[in-house]
mmCIF file of C-alpha atoms in Angstrom:
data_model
loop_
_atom_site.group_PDB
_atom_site.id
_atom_site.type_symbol
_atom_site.label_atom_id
_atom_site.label_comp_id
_atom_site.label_asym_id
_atom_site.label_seq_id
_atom_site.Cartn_x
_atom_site.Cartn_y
_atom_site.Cartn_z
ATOM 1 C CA UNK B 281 9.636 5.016 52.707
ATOM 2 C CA UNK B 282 12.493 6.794 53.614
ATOM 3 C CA UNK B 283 12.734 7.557 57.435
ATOM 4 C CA UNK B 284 14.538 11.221 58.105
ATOM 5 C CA UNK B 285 16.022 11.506 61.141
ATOM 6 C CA UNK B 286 17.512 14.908 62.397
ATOM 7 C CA UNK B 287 15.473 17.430 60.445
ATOM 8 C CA UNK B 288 15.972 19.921 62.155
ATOM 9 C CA UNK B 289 13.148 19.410 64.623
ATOM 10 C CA UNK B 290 12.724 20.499 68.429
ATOM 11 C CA UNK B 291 10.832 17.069 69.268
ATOM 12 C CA UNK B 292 12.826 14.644 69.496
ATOM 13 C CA UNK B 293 10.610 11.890 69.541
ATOM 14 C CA UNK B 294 8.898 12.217 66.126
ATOM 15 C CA UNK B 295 9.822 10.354 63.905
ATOM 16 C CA UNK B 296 9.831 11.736 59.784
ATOM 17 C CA UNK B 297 9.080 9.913 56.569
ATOM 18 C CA UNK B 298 10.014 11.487 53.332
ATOM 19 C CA UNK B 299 7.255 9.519 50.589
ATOM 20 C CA UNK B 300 8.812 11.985 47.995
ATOM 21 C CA UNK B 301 11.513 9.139 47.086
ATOM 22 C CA UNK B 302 9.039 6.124 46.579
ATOM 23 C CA UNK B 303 6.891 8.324 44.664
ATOM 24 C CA UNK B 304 9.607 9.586 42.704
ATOM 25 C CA UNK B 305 10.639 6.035 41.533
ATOM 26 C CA UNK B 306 7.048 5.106 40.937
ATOM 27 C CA UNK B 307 7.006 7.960 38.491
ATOM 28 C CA UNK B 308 10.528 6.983 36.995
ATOM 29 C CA UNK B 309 9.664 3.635 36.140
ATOM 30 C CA UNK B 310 6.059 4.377 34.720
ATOM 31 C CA UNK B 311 8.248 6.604 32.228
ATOM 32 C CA UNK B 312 10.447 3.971 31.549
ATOM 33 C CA UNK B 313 7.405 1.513 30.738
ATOM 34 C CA UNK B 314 5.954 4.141 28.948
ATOM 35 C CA UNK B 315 9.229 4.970 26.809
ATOM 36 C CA UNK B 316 9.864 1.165 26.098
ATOM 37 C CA UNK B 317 6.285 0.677 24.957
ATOM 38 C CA UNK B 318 6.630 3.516 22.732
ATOM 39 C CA UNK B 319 9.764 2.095 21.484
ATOM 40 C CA UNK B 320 8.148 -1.155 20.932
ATOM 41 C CA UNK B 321 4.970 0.443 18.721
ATOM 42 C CA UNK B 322 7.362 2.478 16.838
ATOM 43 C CA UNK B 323 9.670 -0.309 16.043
ATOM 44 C CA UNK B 324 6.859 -2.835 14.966
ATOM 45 C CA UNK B 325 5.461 -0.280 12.754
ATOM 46 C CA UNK B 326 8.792 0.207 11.455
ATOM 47 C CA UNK B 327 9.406 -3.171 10.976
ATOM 48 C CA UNK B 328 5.992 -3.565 9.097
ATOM 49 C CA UNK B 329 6.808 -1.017 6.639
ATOM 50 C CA UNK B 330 9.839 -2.149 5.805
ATOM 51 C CA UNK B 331 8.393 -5.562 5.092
ATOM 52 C CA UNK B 332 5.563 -3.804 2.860
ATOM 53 C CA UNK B 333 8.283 -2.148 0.905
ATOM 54 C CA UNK B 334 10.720 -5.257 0.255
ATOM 55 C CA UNK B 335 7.857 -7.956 -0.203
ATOM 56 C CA UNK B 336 7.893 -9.166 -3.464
ATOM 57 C CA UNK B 337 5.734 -8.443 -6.025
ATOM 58 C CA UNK B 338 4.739 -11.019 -8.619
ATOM 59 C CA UNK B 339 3.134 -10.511 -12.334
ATOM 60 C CA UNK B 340 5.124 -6.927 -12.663
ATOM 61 C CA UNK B 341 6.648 -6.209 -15.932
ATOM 62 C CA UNK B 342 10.454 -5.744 -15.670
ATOM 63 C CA UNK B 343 11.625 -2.270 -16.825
ATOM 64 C CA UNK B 344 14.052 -2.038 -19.780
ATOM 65 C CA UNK B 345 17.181 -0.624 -18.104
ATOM 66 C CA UNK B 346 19.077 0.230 -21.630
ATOM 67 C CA UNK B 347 18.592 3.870 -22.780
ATOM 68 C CA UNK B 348 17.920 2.638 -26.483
ATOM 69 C CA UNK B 349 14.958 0.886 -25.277
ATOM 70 C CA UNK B 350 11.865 1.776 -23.868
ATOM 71 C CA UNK B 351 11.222 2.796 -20.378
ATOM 72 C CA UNK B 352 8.696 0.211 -19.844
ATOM 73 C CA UNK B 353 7.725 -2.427 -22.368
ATOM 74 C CA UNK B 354 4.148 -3.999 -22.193
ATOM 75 C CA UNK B 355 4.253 -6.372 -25.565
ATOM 76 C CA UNK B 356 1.980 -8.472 -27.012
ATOM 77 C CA UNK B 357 0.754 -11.437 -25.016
ATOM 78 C CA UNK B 358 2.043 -10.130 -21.908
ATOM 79 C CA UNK B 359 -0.507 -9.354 -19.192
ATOM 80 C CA UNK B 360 -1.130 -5.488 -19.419
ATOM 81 C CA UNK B 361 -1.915 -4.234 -15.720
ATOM 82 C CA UNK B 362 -5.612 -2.664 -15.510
ATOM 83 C CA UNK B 363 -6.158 1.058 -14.688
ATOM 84 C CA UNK B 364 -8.891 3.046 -13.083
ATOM 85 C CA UNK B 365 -9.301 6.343 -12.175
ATOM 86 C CA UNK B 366 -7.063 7.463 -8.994
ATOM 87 C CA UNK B 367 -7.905 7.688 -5.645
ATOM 88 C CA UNK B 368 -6.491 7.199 -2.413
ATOM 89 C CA UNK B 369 -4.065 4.210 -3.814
ATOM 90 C CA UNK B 370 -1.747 4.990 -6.515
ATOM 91 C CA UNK B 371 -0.259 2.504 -7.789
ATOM 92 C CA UNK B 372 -1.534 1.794 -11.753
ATOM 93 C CA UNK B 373 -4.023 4.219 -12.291
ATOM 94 C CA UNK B 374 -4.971 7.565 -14.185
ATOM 95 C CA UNK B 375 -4.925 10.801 -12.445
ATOM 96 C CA UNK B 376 -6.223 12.944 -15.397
ATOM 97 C CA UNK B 377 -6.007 13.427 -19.358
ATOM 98 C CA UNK B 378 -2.238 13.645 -19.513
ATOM 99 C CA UNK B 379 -1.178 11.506 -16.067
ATOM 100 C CA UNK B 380 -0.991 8.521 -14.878
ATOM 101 C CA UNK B 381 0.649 6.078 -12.420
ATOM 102 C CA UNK B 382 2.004 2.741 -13.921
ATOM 103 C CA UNK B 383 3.398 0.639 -11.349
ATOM 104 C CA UNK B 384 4.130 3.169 -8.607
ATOM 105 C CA UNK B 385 5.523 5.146 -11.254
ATOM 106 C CA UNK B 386 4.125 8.528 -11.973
ATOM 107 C CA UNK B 387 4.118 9.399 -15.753
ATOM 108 C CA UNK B 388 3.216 12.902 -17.311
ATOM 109 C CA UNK B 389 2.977 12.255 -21.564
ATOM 110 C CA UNK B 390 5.435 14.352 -23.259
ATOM 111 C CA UNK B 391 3.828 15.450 -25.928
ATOM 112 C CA UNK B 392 0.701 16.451 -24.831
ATOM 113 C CA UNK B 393 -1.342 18.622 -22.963
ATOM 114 C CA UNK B 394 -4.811 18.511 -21.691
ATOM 115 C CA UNK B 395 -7.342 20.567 -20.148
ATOM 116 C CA UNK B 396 -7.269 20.863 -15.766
ATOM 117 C CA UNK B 397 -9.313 19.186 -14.127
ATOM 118 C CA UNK B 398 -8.072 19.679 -10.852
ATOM 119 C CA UNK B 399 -8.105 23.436 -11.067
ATOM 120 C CA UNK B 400 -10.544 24.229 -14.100
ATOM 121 C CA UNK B 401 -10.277 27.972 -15.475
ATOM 122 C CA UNK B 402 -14.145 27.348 -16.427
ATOM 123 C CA UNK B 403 -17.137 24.634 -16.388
ATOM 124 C CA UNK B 404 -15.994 23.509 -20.027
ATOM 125 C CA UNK B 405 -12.640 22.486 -19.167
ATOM 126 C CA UNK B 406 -13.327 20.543 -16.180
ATOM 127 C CA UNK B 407 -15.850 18.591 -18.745
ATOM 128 C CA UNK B 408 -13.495 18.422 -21.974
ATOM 129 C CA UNK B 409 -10.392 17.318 -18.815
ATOM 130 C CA UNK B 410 -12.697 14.822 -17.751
ATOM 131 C CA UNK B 411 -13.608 13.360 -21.233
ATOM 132 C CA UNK B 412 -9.909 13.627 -21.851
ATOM 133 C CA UNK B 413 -9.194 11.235 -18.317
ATOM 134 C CA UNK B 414 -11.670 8.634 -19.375
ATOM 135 C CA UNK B 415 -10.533 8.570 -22.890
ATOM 136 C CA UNK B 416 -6.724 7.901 -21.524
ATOM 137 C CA UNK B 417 -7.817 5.088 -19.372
ATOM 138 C CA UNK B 418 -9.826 3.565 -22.109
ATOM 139 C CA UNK B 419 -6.749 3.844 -24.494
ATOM 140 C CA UNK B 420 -4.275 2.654 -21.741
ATOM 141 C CA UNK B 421 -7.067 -0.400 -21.058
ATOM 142 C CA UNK B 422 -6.579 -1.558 -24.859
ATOM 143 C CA UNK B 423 -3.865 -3.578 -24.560
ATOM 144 C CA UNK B 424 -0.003 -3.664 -24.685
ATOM 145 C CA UNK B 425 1.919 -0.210 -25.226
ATOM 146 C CA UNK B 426 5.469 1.081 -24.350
ATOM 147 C CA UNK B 427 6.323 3.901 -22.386
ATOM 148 C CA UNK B 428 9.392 5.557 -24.442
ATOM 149 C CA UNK B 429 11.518 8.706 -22.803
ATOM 150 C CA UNK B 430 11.467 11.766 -25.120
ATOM 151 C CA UNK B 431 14.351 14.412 -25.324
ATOM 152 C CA UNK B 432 16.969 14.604 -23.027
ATOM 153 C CA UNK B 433 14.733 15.354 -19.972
ATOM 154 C CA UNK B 434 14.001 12.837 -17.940
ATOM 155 C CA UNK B 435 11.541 14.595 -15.412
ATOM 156 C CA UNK B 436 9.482 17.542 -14.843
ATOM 157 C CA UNK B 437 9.651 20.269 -12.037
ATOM 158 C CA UNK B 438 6.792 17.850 -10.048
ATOM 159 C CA UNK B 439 8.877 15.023 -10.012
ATOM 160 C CA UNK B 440 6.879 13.295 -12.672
ATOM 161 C CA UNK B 441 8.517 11.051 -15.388
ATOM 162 C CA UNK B 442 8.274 12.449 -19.057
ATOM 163 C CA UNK B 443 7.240 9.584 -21.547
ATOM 164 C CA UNK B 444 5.511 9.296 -25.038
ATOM 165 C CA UNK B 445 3.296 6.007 -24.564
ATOM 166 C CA UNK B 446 3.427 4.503 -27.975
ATOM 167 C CA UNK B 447 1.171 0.998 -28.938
ATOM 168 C CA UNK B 448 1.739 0.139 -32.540
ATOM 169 C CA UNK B 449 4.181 2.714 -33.382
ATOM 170 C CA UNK B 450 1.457 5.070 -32.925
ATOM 171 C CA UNK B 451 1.174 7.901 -29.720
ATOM 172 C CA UNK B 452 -1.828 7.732 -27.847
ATOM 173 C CA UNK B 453 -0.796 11.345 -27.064
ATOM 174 C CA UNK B 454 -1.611 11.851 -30.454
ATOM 175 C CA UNK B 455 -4.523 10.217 -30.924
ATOM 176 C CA UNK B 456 -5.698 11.938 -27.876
ATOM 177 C CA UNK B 457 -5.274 15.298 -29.880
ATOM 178 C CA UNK B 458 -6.826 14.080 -33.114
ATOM 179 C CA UNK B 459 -10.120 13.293 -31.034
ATOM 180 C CA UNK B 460 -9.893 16.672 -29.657
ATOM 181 C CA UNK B 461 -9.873 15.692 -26.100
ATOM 182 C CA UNK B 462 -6.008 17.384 -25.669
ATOM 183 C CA UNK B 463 -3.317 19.392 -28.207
ATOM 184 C CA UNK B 464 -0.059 18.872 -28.673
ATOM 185 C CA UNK B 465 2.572 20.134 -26.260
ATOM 186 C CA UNK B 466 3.921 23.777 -27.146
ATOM 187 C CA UNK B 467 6.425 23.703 -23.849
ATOM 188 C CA UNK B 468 3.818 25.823 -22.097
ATOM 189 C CA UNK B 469 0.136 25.471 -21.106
ATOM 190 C CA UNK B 470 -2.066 27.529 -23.237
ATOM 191 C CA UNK B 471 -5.816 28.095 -21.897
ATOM 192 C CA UNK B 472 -8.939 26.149 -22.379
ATOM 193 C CA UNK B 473 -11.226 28.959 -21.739
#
């Protein structure tokens, strides 16, 4: 405490304290504690995430970096990673007839399209979309296939890489069409209802 003298008062023998400075630096410091703790959240957070982003990752397939070759090559023998429908993890799975994630990678298949199931016109394509999303899973699930870049786009307006997934020499974009579960890409969507 602070002890004013000579504030201006007509008795002389009271004496003032001001409390207005200790409380002052009791405030101040809680800030400060409050500031560095902050600091300290934020920066082991940080940290973490970092970490989660650099840690290796074994058993991923390599991606071809040479323009002649496919994107992504999943041959014969080598351990084909396992997809499932998408939810709130994205990593290797499908999101719907004509999308999937492959390694953190989202894909959109070139040559195809199939019917919404996200937004569905109608009842019938939400059920033919969802027959088409099973069906690509299944045919992903089969074994080893390539992902192969088509044209000289390398993306779509959503960010999404354009590919033609290929096992055998054969698309599964194609065979997709030829079980009627999607048709072959006319460069704009055409209606399912």
């Amino acid at each position: 405490m602070a002890r004013k003298e000579d504030r201006g008062t007509k008795d002389d023998n009271v004496v003032r304290f001001d409390f207005r400075d200790k409380l002052n630096k009791q405030r101040d410091k809680r800030r400060r504690k409050e500031w560095m703790l902050g600091l300290g959240a934020f920066s082991i957070v940080f940290a973490g995430g970092m970490l989660a982003l650099n840690w290796p990752m074994t058993g991923l397939t390599p991606i071809v970096s040479s323009e002649l070759e496919p994107k992504l090559s999943l041959m014969a023998g080598s351990t084909s990673p396992r997809f499932e429908l998408c939810g709130v993890t994205r990593r290797t799975c499908v999101v719907d007839g004509d999308t999937f994630w492959l390694e953190g990678e989202k894909i959109r298949i070139a040559d195809i399209d199939t019917p919404e199931i996200s937004e569905p016109k109608c009842d019938s394509e939400y059920q033919l979309g969802m027959q088409a999303t099973y069906r690509l899973r299944d045919l992903l699930n089969e074994g080893a296939f390539e992902v192969r870049p088509i044209g000289n786009r390398d993306e779509d307006r959503f960010g999404r890489k354009l590919r033609v997934i290929v096992r055998q020499g054969r698309s599964l974009g194609d065979q997709l069409v030829n079980e009627g579960l999607a048709r072959t890409w006319s460069g704009r969507r055409e209606p399912w209802c």
